[in-house]
CSV table of C-alpha atoms in Angstrom, one decimal:
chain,number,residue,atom,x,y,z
A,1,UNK,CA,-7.6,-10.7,12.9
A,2,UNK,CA,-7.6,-6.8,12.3
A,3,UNK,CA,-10.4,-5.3,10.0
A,4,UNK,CA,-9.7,-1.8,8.3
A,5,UNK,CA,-13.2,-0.4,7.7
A,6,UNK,CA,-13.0,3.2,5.8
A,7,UNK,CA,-15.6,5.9,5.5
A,8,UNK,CA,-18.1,6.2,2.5
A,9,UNK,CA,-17.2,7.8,-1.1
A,10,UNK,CA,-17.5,11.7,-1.2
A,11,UNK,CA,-18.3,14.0,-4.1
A,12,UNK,CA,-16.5,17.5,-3.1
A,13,UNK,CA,-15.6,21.0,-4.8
A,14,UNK,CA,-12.5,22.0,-5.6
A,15,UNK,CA,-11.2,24.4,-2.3
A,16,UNK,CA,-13.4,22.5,-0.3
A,17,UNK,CA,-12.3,20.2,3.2
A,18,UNK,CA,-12.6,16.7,3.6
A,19,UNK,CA,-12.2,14.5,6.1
A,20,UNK,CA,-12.0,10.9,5.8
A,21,UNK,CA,-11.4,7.7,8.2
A,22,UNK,CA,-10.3,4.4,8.9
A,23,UNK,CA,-11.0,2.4,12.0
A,24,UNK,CA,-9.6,-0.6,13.2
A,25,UNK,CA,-11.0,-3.5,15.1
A,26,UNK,CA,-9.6,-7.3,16.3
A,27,UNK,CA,-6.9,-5.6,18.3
A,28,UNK,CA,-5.5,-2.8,20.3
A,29,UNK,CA,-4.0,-0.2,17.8
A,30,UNK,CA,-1.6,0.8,20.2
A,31,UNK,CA,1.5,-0.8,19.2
A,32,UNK,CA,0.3,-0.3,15.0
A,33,UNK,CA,1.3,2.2,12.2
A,34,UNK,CA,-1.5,3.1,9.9
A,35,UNK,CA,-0.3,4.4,6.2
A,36,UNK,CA,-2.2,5.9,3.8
A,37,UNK,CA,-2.3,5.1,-0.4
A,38,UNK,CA,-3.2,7.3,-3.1
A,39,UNK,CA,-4.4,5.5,-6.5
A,40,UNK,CA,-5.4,7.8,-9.1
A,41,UNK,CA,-7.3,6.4,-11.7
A,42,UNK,CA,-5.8,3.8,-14.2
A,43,UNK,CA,-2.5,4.3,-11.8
A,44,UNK,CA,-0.1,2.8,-9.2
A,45,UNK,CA,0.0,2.9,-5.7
A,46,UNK,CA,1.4,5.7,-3.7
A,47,UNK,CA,2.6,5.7,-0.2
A,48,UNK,CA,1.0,9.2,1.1
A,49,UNK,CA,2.1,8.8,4.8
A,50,UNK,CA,2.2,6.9,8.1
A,51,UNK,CA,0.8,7.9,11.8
A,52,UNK,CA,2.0,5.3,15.1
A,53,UNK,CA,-0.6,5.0,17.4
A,54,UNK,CA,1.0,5.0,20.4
A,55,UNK,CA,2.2,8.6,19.9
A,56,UNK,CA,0.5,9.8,16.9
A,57,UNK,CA,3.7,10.5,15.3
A,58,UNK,CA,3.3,11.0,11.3
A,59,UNK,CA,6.0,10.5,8.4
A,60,UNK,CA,4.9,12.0,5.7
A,61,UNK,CA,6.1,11.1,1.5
A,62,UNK,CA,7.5,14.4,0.4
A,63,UNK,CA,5.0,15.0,-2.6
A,64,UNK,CA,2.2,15.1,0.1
A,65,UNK,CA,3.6,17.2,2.9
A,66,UNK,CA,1.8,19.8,3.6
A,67,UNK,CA,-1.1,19.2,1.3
A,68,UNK,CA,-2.7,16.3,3.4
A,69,UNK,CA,-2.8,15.9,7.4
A,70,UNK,CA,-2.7,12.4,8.9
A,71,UNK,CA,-4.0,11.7,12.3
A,72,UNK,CA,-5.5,9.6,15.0
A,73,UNK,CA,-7.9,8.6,17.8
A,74,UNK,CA,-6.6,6.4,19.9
A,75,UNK,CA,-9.9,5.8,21.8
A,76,UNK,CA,-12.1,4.5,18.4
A,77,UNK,CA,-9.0,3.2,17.3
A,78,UNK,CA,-9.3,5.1,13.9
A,79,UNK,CA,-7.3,7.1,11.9
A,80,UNK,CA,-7.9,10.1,9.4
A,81,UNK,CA,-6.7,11.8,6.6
A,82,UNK,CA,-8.1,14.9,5.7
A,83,UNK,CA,-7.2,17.7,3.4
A,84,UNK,CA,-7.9,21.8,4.2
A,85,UNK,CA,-8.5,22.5,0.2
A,86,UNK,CA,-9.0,20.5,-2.2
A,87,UNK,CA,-7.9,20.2,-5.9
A,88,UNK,CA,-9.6,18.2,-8.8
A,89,UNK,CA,-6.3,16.7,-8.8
A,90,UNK,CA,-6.8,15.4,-5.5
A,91,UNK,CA,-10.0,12.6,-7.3
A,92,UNK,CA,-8.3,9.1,-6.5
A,93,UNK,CA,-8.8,6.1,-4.2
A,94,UNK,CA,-7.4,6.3,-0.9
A,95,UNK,CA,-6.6,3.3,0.7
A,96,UNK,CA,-5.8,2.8,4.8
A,97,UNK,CA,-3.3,-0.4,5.4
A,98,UNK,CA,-2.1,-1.4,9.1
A,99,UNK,CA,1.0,-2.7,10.4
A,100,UNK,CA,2.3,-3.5,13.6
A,101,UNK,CA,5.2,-1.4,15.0
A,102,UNK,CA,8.5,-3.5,13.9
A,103,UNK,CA,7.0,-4.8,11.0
A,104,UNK,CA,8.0,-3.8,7.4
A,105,UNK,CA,5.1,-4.5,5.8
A,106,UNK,CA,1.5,-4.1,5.7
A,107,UNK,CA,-1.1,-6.9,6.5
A,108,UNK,CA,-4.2,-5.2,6.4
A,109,UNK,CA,-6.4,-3.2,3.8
A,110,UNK,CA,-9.3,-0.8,4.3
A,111,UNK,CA,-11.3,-1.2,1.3
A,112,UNK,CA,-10.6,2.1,0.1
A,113,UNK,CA,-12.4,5.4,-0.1
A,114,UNK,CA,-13.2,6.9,-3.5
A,115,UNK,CA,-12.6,10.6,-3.7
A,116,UNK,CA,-14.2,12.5,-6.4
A,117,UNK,CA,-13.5,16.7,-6.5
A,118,UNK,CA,-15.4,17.9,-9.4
A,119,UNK,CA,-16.6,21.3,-10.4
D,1,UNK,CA,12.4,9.4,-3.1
D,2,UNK,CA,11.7,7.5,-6.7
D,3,UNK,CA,9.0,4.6,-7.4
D,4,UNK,CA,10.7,1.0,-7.8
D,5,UNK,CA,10.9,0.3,-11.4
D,6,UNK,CA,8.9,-2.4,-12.7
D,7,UNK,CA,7.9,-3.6,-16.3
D,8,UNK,CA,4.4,-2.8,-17.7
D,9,UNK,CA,3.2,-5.7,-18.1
D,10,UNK,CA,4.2,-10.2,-17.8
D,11,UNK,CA,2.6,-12.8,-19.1
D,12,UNK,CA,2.1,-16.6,-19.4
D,13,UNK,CA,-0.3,-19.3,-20.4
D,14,UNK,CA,-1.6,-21.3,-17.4
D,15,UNK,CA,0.9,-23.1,-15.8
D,16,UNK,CA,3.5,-21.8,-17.1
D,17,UNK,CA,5.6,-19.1,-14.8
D,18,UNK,CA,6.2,-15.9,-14.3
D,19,UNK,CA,8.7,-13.3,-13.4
D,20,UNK,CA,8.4,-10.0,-12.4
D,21,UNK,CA,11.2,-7.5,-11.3
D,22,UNK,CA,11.6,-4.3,-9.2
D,23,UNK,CA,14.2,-2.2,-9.3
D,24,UNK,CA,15.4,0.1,-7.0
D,25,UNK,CA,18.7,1.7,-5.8
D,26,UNK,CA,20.9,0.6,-2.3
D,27,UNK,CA,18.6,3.2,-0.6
D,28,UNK,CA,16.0,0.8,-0.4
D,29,UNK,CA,15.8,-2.8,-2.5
D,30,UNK,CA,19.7,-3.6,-1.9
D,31,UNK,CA,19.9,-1.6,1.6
D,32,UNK,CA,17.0,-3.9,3.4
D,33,UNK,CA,15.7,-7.1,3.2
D,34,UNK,CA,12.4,-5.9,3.4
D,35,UNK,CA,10.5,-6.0,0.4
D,36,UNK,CA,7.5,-7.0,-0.1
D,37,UNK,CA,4.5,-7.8,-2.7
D,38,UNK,CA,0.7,-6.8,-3.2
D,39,UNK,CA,-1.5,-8.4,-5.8
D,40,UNK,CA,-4.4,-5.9,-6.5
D,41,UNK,CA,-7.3,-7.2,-8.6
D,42,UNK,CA,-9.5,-4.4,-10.7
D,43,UNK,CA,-11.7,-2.5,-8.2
D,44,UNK,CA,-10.5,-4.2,-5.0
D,45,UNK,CA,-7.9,-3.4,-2.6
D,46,UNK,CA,-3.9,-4.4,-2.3
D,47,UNK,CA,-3.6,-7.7,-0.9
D,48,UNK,CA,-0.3,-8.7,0.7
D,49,UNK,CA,1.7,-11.8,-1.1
D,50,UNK,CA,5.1,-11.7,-0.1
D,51,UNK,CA,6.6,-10.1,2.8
D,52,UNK,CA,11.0,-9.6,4.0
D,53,UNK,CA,11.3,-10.5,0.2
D,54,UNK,CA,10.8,-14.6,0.2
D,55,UNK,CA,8.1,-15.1,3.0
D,56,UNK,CA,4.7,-16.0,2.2
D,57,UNK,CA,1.7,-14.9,4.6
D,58,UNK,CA,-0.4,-17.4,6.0
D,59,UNK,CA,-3.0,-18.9,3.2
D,60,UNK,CA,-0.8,-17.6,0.0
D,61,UNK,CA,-0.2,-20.5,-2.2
D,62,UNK,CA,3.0,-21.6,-2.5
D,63,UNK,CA,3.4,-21.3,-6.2
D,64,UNK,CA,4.1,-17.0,-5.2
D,65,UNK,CA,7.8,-16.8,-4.7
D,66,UNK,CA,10.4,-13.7,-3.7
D,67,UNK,CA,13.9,-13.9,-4.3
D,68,UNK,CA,16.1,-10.5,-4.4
D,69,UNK,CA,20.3,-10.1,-5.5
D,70,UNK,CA,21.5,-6.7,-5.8
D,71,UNK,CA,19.0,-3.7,-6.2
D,72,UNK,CA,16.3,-5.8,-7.7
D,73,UNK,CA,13.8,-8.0,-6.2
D,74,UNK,CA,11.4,-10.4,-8.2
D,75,UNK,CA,8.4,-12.3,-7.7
D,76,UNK,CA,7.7,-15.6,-9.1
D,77,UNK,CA,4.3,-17.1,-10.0
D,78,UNK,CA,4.5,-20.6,-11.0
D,79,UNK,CA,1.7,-22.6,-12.3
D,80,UNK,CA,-0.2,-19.7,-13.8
D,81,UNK,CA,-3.6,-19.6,-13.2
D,82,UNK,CA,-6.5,-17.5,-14.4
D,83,UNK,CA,-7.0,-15.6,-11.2
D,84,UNK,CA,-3.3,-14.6,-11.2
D,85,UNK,CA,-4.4,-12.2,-13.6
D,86,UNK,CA,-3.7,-9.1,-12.1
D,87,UNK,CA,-1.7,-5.7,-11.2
D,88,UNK,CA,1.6,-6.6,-8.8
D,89,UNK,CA,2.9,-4.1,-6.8
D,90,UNK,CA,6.5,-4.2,-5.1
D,91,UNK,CA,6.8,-2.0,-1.7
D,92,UNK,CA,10.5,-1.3,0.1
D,93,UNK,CA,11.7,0.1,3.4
D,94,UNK,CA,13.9,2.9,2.4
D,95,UNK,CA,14.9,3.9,5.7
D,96,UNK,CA,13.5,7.7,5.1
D,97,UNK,CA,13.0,10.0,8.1
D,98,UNK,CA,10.0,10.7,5.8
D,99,UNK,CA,7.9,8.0,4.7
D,100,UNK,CA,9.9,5.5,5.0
D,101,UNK,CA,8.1,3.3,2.3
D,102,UNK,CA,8.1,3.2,-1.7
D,103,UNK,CA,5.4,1.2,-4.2
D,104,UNK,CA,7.0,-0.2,-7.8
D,105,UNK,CA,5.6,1.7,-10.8
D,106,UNK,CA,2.9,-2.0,-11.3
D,107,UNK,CA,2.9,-4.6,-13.5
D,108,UNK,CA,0.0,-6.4,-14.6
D,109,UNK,CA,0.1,-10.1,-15.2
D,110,UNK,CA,-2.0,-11.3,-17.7
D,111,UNK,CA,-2.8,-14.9,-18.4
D,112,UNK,CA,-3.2,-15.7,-21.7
């Protein structure tokens, strides 16, 4: 079975950069997509965007392109999302969820990574 | 590309049932048969209940149920119980050469 594990709740300042991951174990990640959620809080779930493994190809939800970079490491199986400059509007949960390549939906959770950007 | 629509909020004594809808458009609900559903309890992450609208993941009890017609898909929880109590979430492919997914706005299901 595949286990998400995410990186540890930050604290950050606006215009600062952040970094944060999601690595997989029980399988080879080749052959999976990895998407990334926003939850802001007290609020739905958003799709943020998707990287493939095998290519580290990246679709990205138009109200995130170009604020946010998705990517991967094939060889610790993990993937990151990571943002150049941050905004207090940017404070939310952020949750990793995996799927394997012709699948339509997603089977596995991280259990999310709280983001906090605070003055 | 627009969030599924769903109501606020459902709700049902236990055992009773429960329906919730999700509406979307034939870019995405009534374009694919793929939608699915995520149960997310306060401070905990999504947890997959439904998946290709009707089929239930290994270990979800059979009282969760998918149906879809037209643009709207609906989950079915039958036999209410108190740990149903939680926000639902609907998820569609929309085919996008962007993200190629969309979440429904939530509803939370509260047993009364």
């Amino acid at each position: 079975e595949v286990q998400l594990v995410q990186s540890g709740a930050e604290v950050k300042q606006p215009g600062e950069s952040l970094k944060v991951s999601c690595q997989g174990s029980g399988d080879s990640f080749t052959n999976y997509w990895v998407g990334w959620v926003r939850q802001m809080p007290g609020k739905g779930l958003e799709w943020i965007g998707l990287i493939y493994f095998a290519d580290s190809g990246t679709r990205y939800s138009p109200s995130f392109q170009g604020h946010v970079t998705i990517s991967a490491d094939k060889s610790i199986s993990t993937a990151f999302l990571q943002w150049s400059s941050l905004r207090a509007s940017d404070t939310a949960m952020y949750y990793c969820a995996s799927t394997m390549n012709g699948k339509t939906y997603f089977d596995y959770w991280g259990q999310g990574t709280l983001v906090t950007v605070s003055s | 590309q627009s969030a599924l629509t769903q109501p606020p909020s459902a709700s049902g004594s236990p055992g009773q049932s429960v329906t919730i809808s999700c509406t979307g458009t034939s870019s995405d609900v009534g374009g694919y048969n793929y939608v699915s559903w995520y149960q997310q309890h306060p401070g905990k992450a999504p947890k997959l209940m439904i998946y290709e609208v009707s089929k239930r993941p290994s270990g979800v009890p059979d009282r969760f149920s998918g149906s879809k017609s037209g643009n709207t898909a609906s989950l079915t929880v039958s036999g209410l119980q108190a740990e149903d109590e939680a926000d639902y979430y609907c998820s569609s492919y929309a085919g996008s050469n962007s993200c190629p997914y969309v979440f429904g706005t939530g509803t939370k299901v509260i047993v009364l």
